[in-house]
Coordinates of C-alpha atoms in Angstrom, one line a residue:
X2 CA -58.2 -7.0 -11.0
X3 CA -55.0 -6.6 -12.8
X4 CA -54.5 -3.0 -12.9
X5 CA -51.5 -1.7 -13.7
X6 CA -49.5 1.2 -11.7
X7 CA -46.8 3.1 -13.5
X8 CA -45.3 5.3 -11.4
X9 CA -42.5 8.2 -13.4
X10 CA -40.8 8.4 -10.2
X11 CA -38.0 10.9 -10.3
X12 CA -37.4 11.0 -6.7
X13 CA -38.5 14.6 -6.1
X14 CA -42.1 16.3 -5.7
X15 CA -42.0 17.4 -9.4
X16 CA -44.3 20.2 -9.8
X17 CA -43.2 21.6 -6.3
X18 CA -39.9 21.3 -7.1
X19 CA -40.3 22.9 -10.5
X20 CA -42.5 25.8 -9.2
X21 CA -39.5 26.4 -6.6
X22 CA -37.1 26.7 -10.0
X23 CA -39.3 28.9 -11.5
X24 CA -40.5 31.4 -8.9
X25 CA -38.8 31.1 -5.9
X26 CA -34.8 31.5 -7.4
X27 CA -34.4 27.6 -6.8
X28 CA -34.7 28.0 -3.0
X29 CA -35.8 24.3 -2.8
X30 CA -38.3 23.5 0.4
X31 CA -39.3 19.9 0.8
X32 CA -39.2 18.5 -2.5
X33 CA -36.4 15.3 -1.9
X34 CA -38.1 12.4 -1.9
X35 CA -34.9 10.7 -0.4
X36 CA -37.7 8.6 2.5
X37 CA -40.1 7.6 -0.3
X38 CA -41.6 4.1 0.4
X39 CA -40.1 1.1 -1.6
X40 CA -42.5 0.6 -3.9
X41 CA -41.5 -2.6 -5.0
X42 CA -42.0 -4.2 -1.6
X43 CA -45.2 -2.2 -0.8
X44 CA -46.3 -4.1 -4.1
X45 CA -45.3 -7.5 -2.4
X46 CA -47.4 -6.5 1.2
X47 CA -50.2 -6.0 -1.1
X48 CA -50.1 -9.6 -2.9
X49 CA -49.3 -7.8 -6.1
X50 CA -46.1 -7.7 -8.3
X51 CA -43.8 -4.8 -7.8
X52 CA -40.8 -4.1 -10.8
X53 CA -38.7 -1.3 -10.8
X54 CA -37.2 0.1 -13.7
X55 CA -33.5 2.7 -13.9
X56 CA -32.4 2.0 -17.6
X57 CA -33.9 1.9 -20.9
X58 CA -32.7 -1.7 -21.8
X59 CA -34.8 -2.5 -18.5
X60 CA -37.6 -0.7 -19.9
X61 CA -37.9 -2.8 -22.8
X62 CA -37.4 -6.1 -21.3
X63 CA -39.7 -5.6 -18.0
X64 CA -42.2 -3.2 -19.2
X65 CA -43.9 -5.7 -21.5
X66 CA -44.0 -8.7 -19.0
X67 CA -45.7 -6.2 -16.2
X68 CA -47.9 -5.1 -18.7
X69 CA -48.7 -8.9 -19.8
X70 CA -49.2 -9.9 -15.8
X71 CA -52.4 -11.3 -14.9
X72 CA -51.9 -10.3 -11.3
X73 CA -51.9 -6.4 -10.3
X74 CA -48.5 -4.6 -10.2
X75 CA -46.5 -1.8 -9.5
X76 CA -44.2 -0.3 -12.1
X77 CA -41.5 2.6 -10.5
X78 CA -39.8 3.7 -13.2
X79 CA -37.0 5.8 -12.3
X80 CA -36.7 8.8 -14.8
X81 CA -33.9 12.1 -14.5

């Protein structure tokens, strides 16, 4: 099937990390993300395409050709 999975990957665990702003004085716990998998190349173990994405000029070129694939892919788009 060619699903599509778009990953907003800013490198943290968001909602922890955001819940640790708000209520615990920023006292941040286990929230980097700094050992997360490369997603790209777990796409390419699975047989799928795997694109990653750090600026907006790469957003507007490889979005739409990830979104055209006929094969299933991976999308980690890195956001701040």
């Amino acid at each position: 099937l060619p699903v599509k999975i778009l990953i907003l990957n800013n490198r943290y665990l968001g909602m922890v990390r955001q819940w640790q702003e708000l209520f615990y004085d920023t006292n941040y716990v286990a929230t980097d993300m700094k050992g997360q998998p490369d997603f790209v190349k777990l796409a390419d173990a699975y047989g799928a395409e795997g694109y990653r994405i750090t600026t907006e000029e790469e957003l507007e070129e490889i979005l739409p050709r990830a979104l055209a694939s006929p094969k299933t892919a991976i999308i980690d788009v890195w956001v701040d």
